mmCIF file of C-alpha atoms in Angstrom:
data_model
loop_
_atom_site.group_PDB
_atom_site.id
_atom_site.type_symbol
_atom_site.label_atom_id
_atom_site.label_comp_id
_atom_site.label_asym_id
_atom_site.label_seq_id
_atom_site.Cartn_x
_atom_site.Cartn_y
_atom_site.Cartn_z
ATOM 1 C CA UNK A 1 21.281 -138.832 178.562
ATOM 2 C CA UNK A 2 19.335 -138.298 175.371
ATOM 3 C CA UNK A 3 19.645 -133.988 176.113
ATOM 4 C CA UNK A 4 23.442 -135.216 176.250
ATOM 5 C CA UNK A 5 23.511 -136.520 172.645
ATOM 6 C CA UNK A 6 21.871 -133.909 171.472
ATOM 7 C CA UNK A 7 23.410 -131.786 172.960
ATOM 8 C CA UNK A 8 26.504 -133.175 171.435
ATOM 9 C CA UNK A 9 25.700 -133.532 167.973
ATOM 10 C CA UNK A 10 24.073 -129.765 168.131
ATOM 11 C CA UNK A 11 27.525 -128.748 168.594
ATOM 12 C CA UNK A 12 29.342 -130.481 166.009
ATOM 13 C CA UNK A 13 26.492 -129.539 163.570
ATOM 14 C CA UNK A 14 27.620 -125.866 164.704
ATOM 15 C CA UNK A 15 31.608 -126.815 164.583
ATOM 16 C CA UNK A 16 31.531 -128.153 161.114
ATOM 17 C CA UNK A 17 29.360 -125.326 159.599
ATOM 18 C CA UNK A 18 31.222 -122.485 161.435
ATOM 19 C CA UNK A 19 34.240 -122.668 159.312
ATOM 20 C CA UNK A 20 36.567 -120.181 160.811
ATOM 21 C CA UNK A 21 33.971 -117.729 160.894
ATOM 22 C CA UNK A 22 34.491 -115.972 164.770
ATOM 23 C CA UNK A 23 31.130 -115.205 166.562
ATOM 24 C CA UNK A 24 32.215 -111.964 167.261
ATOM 25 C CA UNK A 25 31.879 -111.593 163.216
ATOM 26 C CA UNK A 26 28.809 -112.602 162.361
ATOM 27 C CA UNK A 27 25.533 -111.204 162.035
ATOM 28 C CA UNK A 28 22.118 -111.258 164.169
ATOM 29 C CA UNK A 29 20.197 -111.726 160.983
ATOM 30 C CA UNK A 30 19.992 -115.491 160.082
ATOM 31 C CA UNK A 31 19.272 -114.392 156.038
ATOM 32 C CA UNK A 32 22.247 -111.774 155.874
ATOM 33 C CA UNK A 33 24.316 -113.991 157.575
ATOM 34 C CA UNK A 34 23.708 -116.985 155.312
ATOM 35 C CA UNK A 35 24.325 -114.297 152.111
ATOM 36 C CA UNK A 36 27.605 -113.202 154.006
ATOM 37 C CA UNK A 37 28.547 -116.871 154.195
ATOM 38 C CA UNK A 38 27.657 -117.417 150.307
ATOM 39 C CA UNK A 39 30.293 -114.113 149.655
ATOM 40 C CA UNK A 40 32.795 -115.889 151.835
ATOM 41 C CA UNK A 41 32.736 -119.457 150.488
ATOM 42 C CA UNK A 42 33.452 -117.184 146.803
ATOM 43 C CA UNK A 43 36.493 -115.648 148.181
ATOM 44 C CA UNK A 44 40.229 -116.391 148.043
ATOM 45 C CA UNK A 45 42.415 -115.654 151.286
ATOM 46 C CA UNK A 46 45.182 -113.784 149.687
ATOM 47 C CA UNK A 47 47.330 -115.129 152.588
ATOM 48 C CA UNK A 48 46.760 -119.154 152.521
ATOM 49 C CA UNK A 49 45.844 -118.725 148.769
ATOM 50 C CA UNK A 50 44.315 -122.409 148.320
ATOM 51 C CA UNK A 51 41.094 -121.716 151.150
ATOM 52 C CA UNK A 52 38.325 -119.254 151.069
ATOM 53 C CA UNK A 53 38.056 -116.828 154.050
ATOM 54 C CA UNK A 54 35.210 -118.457 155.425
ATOM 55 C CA UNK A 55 37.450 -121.322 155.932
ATOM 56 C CA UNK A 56 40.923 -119.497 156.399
ATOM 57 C CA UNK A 57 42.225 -118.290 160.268
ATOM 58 C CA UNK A 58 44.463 -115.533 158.670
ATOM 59 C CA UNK A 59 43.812 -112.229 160.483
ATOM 60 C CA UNK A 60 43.690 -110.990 156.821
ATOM 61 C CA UNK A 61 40.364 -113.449 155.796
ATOM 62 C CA UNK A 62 39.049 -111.853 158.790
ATOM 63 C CA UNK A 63 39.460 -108.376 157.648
ATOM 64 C CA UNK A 64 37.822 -109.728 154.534
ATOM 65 C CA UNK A 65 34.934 -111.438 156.503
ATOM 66 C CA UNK A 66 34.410 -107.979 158.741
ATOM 67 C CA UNK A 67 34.574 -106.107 154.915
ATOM 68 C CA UNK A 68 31.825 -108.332 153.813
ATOM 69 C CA UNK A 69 29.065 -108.073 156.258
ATOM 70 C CA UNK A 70 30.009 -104.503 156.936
ATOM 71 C CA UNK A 71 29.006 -104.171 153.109
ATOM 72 C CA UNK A 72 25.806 -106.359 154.045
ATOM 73 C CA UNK A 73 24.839 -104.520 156.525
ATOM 74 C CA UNK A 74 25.086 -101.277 154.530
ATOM 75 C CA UNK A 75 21.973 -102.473 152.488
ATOM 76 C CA UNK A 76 24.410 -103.238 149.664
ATOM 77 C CA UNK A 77 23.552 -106.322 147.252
ATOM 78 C CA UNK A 78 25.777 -109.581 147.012
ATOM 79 C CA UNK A 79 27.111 -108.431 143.540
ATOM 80 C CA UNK A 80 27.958 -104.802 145.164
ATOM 81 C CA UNK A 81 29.772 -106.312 147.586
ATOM 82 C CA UNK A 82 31.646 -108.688 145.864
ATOM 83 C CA UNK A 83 32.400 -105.866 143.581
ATOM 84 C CA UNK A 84 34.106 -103.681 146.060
ATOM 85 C CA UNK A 85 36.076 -106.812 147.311
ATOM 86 C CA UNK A 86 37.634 -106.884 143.708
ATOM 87 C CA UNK A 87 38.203 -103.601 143.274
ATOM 88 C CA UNK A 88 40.475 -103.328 146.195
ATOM 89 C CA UNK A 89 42.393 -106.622 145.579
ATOM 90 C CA UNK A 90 41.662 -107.679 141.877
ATOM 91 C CA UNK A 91 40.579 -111.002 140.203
ATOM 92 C CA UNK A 92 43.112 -112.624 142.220
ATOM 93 C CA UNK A 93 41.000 -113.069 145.575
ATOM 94 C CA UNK A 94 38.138 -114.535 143.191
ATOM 95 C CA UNK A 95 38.009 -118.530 143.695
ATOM 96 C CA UNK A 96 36.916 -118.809 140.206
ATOM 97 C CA UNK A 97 38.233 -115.584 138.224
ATOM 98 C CA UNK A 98 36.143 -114.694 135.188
ATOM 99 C CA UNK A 99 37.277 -115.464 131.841
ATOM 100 C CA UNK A 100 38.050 -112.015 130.395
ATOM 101 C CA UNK A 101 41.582 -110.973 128.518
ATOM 102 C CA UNK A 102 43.495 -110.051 131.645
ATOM 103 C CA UNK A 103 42.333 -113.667 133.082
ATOM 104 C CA UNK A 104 42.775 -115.845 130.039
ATOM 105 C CA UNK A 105 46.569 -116.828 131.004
ATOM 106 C CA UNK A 106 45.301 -117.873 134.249
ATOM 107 C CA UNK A 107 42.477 -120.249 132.212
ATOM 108 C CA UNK A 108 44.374 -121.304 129.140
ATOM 109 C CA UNK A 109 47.925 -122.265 130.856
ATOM 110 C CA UNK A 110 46.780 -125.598 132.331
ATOM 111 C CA UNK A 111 45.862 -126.184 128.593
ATOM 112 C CA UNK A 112 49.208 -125.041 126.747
ATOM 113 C CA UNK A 113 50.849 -126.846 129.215
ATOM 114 C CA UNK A 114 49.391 -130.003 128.693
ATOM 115 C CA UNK A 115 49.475 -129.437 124.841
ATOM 116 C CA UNK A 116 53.863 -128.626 125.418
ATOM 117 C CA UNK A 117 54.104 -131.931 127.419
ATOM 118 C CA UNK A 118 52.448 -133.681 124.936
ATOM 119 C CA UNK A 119 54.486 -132.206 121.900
ATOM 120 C CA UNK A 120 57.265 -132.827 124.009
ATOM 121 C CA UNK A 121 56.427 -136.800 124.415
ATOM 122 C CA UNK A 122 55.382 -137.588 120.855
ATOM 123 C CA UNK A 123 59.262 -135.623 119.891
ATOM 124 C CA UNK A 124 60.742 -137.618 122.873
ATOM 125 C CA UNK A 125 59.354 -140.995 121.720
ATOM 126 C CA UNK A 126 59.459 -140.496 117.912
ATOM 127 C CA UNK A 127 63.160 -140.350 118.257
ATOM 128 C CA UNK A 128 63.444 -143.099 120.178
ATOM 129 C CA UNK A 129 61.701 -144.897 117.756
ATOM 130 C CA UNK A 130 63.968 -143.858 114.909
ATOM 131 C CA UNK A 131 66.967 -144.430 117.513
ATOM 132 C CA UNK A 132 65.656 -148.087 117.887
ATOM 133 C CA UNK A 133 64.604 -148.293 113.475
ATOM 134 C CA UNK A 134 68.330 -147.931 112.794
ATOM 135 C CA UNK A 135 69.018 -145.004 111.845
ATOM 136 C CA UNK A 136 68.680 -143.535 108.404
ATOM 137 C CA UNK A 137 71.591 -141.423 109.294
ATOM 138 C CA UNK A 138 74.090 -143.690 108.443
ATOM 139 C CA UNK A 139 75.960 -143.128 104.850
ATOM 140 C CA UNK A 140 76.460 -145.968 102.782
ATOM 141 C CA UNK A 141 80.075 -146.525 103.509
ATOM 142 C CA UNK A 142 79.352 -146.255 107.290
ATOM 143 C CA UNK A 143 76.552 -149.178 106.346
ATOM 144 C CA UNK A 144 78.877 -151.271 104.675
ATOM 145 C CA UNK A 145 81.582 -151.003 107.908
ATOM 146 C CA UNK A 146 78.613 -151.604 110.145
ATOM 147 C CA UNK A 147 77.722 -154.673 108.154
ATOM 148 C CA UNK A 148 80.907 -156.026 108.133
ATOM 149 C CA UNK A 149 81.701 -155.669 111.607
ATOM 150 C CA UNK A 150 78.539 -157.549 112.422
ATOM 151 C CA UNK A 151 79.685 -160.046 110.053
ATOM 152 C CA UNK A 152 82.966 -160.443 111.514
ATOM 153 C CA UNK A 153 81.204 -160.813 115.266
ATOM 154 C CA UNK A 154 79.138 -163.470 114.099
ATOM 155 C CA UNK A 155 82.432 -165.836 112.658
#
């Protein structure tokens, strides 16, 4: 019974670390493996967009996987390889692009966005605020109707 459990929790260990990683994919040594993995986790799935391919089922991530430890395997280093992964699909299939000039509108939107909606608030709710002062737009004949209307609604 004991061999059952641990049995058991051996193989969810292995379920929950495996990602979508096939074991037709990965490799016999444990330390390029583990360095393939590391490339992986770095990677965006150009297909499901929001998961890396170690966690992505997309036939594509799985190219990308086979790409990697192929590279690996060549005796090529973790930057080399993630190198030739960029060059063939650009910053794009980075999880976290660098910050260079072709990235900085992917960096800096979230910011100018934010700084728009706020502009865009403060205009919104200053003129409401005017709206609700009275409004200084009125001439002073337009006053003196508006007075005496109010006047004549309070008789």
């Amino acid at each position: 019974m004991r061999r059952l459990r641990l049995l058991m929790l051996a193989s969810l260990f292995v379920a929950a670390t495996a990602g979508a990683v096939l074991p037709d994919e990965q490799l016999a040594d444990p330390a390029l493996e583990a360095r393939a993995r590391a490339i992986s986790k770095q990677l965006r799935c150009v297909v499901c967009q929001n998961q890396s391919i170690d966690d992505s089922d997309a036939p594509l991530a799985r190219d990308l996987r086979v790409i990697v430890r192929e590279q690996l395997s060549a005796g090529k280093s973790d930057e080399a390889t993630m190198d030739f992964v960029v060059d063939r699909y650009g910053h794009f299939v980075l999880l976290k692009p660098p910050f260079e000039p072709a990235t900085w509108a992917l960096w800096l939107m979230p910011l100018f966005v934010l700084l728009a909606g706020g502009i865009g608030v403060a205009r919104y709710l200053g003129g409401r605020q005017r709206a609700a002062a009275g409004g200084d737009d009125l001439t002073a004949d337009e006053r003196a109707r508006v007075d005496a209307l109010l006047r004549d609604s309070d008789q």
